[in-house]
Coordinates of C-alpha atoms and ligand atoms in Angstrom, one line a residue:
X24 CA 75.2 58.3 83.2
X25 CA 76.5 60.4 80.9
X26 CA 80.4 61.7 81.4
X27 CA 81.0 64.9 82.9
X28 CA 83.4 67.3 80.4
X29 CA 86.9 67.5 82.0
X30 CA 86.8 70.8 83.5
X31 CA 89.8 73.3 82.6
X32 CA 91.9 73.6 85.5
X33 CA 91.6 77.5 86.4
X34 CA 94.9 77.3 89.1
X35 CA 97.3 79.4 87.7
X36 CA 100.9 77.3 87.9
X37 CA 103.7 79.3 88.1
X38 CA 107.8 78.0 87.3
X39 CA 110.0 79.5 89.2
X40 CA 114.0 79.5 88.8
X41 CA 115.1 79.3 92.7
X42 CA 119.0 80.8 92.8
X43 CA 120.2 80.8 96.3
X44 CA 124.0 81.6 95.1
X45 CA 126.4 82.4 97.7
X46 CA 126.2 83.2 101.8
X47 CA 123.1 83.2 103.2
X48 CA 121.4 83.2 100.3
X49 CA 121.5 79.5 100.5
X50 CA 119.7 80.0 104.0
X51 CA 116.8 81.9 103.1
X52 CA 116.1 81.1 99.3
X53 CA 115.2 77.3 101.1
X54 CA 113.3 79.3 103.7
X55 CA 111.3 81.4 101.0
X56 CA 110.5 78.5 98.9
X57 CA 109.1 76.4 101.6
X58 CA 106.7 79.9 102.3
X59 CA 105.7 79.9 99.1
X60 CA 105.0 76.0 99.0
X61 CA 102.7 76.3 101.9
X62 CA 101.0 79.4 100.5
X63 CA 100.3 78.3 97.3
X64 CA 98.4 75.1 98.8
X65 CA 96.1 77.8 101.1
X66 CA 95.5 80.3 98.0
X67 CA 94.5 77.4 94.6
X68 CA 97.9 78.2 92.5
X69 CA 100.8 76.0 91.3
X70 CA 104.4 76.7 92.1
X71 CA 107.2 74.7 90.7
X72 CA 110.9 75.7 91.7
X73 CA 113.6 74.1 90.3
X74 CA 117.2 75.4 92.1
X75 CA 120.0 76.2 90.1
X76 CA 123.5 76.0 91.9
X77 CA 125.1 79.5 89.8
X78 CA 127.3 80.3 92.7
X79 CA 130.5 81.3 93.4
X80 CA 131.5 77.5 94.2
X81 CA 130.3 76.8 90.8
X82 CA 132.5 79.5 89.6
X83 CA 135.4 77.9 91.1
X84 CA 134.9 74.5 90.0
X85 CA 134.1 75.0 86.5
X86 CA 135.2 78.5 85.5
X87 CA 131.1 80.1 85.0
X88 CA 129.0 81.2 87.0
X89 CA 126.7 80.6 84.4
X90 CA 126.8 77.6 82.5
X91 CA 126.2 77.4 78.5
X92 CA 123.0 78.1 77.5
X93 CA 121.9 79.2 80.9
X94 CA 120.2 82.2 80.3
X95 CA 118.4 81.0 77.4
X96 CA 116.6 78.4 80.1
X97 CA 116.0 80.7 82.4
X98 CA 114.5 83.0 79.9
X99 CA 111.5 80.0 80.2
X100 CA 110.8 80.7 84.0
X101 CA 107.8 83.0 85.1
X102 CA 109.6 84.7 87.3
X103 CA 113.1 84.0 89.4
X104 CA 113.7 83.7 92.9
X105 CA 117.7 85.2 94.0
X106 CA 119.3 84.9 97.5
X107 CA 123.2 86.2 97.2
X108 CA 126.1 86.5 95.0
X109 CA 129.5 87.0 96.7
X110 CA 132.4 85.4 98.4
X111 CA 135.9 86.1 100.1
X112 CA 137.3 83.8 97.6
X113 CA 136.0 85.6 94.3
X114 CA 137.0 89.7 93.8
X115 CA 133.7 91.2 94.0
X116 CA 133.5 92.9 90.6
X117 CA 134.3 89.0 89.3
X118 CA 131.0 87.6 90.9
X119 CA 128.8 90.7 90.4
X120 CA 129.7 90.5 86.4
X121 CA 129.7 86.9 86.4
X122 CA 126.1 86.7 87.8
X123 CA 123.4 89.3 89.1
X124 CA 124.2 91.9 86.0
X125 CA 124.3 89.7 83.2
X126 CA 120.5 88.8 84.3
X127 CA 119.5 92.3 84.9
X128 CA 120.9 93.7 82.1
X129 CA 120.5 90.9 79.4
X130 CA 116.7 90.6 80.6
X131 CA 116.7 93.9 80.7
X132 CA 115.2 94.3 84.2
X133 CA 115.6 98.1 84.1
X134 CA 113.0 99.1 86.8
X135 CA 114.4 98.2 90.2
X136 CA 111.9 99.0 92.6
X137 CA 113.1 99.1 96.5
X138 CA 110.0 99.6 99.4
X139 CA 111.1 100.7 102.5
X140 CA 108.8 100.8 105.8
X141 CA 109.6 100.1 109.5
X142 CA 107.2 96.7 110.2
X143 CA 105.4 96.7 113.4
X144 CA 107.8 95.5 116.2
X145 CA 110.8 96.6 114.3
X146 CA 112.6 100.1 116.0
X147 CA 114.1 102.2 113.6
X148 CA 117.3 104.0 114.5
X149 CA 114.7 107.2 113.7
X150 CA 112.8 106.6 116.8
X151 CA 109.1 107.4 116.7
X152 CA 109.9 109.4 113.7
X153 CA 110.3 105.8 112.4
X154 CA 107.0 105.7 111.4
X155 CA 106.9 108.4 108.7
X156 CA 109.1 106.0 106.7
X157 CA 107.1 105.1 103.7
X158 CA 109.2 105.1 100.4
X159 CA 109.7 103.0 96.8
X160 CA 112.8 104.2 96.2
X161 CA 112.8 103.3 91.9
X162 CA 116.6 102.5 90.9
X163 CA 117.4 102.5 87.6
X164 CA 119.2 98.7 86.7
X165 CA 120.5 98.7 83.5
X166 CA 122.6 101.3 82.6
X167 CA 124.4 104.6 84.6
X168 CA 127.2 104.3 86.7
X169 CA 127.0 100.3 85.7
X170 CA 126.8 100.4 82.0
X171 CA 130.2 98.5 82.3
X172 CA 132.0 101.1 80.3
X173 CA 136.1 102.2 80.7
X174 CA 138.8 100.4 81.3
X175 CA 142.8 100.5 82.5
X176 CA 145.7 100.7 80.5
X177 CA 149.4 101.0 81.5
X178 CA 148.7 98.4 83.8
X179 CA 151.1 99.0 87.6
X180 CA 152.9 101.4 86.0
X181 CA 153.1 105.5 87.3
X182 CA 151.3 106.4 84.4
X183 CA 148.6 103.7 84.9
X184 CA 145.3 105.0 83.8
X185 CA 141.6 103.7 84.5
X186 CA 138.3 105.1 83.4
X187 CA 134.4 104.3 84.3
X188 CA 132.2 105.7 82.1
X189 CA 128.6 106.4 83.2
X190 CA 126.6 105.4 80.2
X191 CA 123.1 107.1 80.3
X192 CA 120.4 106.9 77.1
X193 CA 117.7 108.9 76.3
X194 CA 115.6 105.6 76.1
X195 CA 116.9 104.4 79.4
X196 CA 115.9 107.3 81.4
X197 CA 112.7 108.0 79.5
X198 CA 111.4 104.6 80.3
X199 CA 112.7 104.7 84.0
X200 CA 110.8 107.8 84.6
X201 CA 107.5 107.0 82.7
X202 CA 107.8 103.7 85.5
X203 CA 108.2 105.6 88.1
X204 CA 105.6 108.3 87.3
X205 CA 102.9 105.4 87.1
X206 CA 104.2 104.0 90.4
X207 CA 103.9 107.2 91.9
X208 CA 100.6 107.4 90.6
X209 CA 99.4 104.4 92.5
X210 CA 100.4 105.5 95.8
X211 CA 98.1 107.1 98.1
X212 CA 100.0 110.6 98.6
X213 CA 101.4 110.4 94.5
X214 CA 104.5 112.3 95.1
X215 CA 107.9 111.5 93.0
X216 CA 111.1 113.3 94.3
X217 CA 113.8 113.2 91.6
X218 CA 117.8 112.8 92.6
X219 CA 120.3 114.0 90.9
X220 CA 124.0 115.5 91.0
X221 CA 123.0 117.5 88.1
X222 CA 124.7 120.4 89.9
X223 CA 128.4 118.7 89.2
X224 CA 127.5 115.7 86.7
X225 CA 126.6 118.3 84.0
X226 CA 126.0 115.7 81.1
X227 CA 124.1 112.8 82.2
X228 CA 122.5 113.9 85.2
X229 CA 121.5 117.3 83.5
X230 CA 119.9 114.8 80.6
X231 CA 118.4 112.8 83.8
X232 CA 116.8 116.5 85.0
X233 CA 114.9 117.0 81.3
X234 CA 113.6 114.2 80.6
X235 CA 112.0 113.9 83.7
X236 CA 110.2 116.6 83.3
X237 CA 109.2 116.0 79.8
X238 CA 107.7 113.1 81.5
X239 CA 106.2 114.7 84.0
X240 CA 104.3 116.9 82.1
X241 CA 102.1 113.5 80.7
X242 CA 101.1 113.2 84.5
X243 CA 99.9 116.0 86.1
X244 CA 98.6 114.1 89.0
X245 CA 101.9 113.6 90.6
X246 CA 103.5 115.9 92.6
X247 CA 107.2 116.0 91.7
X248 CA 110.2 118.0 93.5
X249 CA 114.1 117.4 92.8
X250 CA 116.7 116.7 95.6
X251 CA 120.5 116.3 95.2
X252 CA 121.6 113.3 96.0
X253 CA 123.6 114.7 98.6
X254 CA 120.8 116.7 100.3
X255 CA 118.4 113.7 99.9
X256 CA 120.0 112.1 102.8
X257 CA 119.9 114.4 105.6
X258 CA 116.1 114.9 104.1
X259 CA 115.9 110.9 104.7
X260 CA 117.2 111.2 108.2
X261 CA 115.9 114.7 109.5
X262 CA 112.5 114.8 107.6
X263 CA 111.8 111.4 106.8
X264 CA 107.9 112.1 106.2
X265 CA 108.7 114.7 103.0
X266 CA 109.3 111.4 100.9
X267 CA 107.6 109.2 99.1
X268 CA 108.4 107.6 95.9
X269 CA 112.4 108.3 94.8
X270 CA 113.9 107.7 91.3
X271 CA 117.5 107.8 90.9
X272 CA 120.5 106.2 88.9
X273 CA 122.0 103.0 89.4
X274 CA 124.4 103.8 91.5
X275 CA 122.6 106.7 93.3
X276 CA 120.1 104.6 94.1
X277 CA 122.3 101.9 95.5
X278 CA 123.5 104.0 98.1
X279 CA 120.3 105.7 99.5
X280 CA 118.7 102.0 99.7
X281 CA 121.2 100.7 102.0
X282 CA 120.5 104.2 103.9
X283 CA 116.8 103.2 103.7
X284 CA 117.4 99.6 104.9
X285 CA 119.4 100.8 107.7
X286 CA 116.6 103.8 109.1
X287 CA 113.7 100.5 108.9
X288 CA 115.6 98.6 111.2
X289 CA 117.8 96.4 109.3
X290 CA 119.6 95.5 106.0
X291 CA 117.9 91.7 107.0
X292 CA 115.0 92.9 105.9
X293 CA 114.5 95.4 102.8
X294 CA 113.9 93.2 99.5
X295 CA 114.0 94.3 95.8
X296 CA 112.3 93.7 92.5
X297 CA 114.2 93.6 89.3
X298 CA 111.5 94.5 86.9
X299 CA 111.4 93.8 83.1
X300 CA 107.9 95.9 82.9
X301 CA 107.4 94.9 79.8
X302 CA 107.5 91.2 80.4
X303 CA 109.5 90.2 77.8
X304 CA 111.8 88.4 80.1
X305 CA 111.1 87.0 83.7
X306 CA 111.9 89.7 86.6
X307 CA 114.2 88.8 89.4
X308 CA 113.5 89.2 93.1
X309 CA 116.0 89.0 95.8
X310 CA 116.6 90.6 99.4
X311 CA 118.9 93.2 99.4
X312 CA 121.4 92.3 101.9
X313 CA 124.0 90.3 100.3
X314 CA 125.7 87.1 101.0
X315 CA 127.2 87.7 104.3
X316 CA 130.2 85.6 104.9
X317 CA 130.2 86.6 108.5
X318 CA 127.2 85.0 109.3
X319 CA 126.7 82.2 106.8
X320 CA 126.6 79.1 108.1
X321 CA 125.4 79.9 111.4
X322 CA 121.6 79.5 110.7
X323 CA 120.8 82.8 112.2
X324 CA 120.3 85.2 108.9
X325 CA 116.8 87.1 108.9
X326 CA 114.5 85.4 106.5
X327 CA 112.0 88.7 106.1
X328 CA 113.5 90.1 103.0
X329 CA 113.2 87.2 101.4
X330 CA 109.4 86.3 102.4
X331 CA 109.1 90.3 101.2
X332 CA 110.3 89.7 98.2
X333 CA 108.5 86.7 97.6
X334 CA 105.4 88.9 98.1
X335 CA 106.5 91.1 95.6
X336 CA 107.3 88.3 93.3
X337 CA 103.4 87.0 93.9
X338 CA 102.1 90.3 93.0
X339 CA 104.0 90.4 90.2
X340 CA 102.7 87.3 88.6
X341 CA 99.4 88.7 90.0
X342 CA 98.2 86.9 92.8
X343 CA 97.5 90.1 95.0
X344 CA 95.7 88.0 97.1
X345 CA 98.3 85.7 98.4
X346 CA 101.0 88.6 98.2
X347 CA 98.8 90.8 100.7
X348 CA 98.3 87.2 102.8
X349 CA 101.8 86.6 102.9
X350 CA 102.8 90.5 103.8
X351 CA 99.9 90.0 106.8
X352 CA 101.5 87.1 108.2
X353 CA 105.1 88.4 107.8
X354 CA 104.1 91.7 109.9
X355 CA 102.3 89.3 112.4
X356 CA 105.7 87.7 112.9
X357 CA 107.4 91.4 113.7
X358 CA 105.1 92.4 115.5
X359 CA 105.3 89.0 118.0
X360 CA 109.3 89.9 118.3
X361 CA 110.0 86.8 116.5
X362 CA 113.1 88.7 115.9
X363 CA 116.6 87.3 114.3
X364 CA 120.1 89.1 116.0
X365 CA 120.3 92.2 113.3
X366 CA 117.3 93.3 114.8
X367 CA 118.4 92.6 118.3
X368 CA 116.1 89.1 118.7
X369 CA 117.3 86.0 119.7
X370 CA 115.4 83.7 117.1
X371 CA 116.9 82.2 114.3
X372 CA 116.0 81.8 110.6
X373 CA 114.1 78.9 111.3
X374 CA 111.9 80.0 114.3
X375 CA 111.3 83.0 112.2
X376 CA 110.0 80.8 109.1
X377 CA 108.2 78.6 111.3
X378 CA 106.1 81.9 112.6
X379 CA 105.3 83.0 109.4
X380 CA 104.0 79.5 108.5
X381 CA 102.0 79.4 111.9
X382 CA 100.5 83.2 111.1
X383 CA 99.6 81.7 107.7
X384 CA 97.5 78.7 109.0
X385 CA 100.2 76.4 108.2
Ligands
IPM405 C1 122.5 95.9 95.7 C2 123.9 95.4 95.9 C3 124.7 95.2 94.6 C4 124.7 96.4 93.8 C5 126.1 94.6 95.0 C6 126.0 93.3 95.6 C7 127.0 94.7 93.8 O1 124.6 96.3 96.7 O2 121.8 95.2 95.0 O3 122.2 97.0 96.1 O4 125.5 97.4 94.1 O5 124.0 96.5 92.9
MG406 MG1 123.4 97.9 97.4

């Protein structure tokens, strides 16, 4: 009998750089992996994680967060998989510099995409106006109020002076527009509100204002309007269905997020995509909430962000399949009231992962 030709393996294999960092993070990083595990078995593709500990204790103990040569390596992962990065015993601005913006920035991961929906069984503090919530609010991630720019002189003296320069470039907000213009596109109602504070940030946010509508005039198909940022959230609270897909600056964007978390229900559940669009370097996904030293340890922090983002992440490295599998069986668990304490359940983060690998057919 003649041998059969070794047939090419068609499962796509994915590498993945887990990074649970600090808090919680190293709660439901461990929590996501072991959903994607079990997916990837029910849906033919390959995922290999391997965990780096660039944390906060690592910081401590050896003076990096990042070790050398460290973002060279991960530069080889598909894609990479990020819990937290904070701690009481590092100054904040020490462990956001030291970890989560040298990746977004040095992989330039400049499209920061942030859904926001109430899941079934969730209550929004809207109430049954809950349910017009339906945004991607776009952040730009690279540049803006975080370009890192300014600094203090005259150091605890009266005449002590400190500056923060918002850096924005006609490249960066070109290409952060034209992203979310085709993302806008995509969506069923294709409507892009633009915020600004072009009204008293006269140089970059008036520069933010043109070029956006340079761009829009390449898509005709999208509906646009423009919102100050200020206005935008009482629009968010009072009129929640006028919105649909958002695109603001770094910072701007940081702050209606966290307002858009907190109207779905919960900060334990809204996750984020750090995009490099072009895929010239792997794109990071992560839940939004933070580390949360007040609850770390306790076993009782809200896995759904992080199985959301892992969604994202799957769609991303296109497997729409298992992404839309995974999203089903997340909203299944919701819907059950498999619930952890931020949304007023008694469950905890592993009842809750257990019921998304049940709803999956695990
Ligand atoms: C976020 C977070 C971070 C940010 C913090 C942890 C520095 O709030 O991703 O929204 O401001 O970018
Ligand atoms: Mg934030």
């Amino acid at each position: 009998m003649r041998a059969q030709p070794l047939q090419k393996s068609r499962v796509n294999r994915y590498r993945i750089a887990a990074i649970p960092g600090d808090g919680i993070g190293n709660e439901v990083i461990p929590a996501g992996v072991e959903v994607l595990q079990a997916l990837a078995t029910k849906e033919s593709f390959g995922v290999e994680f391997e965990t780096l500990d660039w944390s906060s204790r690592r910081y401590l103990e050896t003076g990096a967060y990042i070790p050398d040569g460290g973002l060279e390596k991960l530069k080889t992962f598909d894609a990479i998989f990020f819990g937290a990065v904070g701690s009481p015993e590092v100054p904040d601005h020490i462990s956001l510099w030291g970890l989560r913006l040298p990746i977004c920035q040095g992989f330039d991961q400049y499209a920061n995409v942030r859904p926001a929906r109430v899941l079934p069984g969730i209550a929004s503090p809207l109430g049954a106006s809950g349910k017009d919530i339906d945004w991607v609010i776009i952040r730009e991630n690279t540049e803006g109020e975080y370009s890192g720019s300014g600094g203090r002189v005259h150091r605890g003296l009266p005449e002590e002076i400190a500056t923060e320069t918002s850096v924005f470039t006609r490249v960066g907000v070109e290409r952060v527009h034209r992203f979310a213009f085709e993302l806008a596109r995509q969506r069923p109602r294709r409507q892009l509100t633009l915020v600004t504070k072009s009204n008293a940030q006269r140089h970059g946010m008036v520069l933010w204002d043109e070029i956006f509508y340079e761009v829009a005039a390449k898509y005709p198909d999208v509906k646009t309007d423009r919102v100050l940022v200020d206005a935008v959230t009482t629009r968010m609270v009072l009129k929640p269905a006028t919105l649909d897909t958002i695109v603001a600056s770094n910072l701007h964007a940081d702050i209606l997020s966290d307002l858009a978390a907190a109207l779905s229900g919960s900060l334990g559940i809204a996750p984020t995509a750090n995009l490099n669009p072009e895929r010239r370097f792997p794109s990071m996904f992560e839940p939004i909430h933070g580390s949360a030293f007040d609850i770390a340890g306790q076993g009782i922090a809200n896995p759904v962000a992080t199985f959301w983002t892992a969604s994202m992440m799957l769609e991303h490295l296109g497997e729409p399949k298992a992404a839309s599998r995974l999203m089903r069986a997340i909203e299944a668990v919701t819907a059950e009231g498999v619930h952890t304490p931020d949304l007023g359940g008694v469950h905890d983060t592993k009842a809750v992962t257990r019921a998304v690998l049940r709803s999956l057919g695990s």
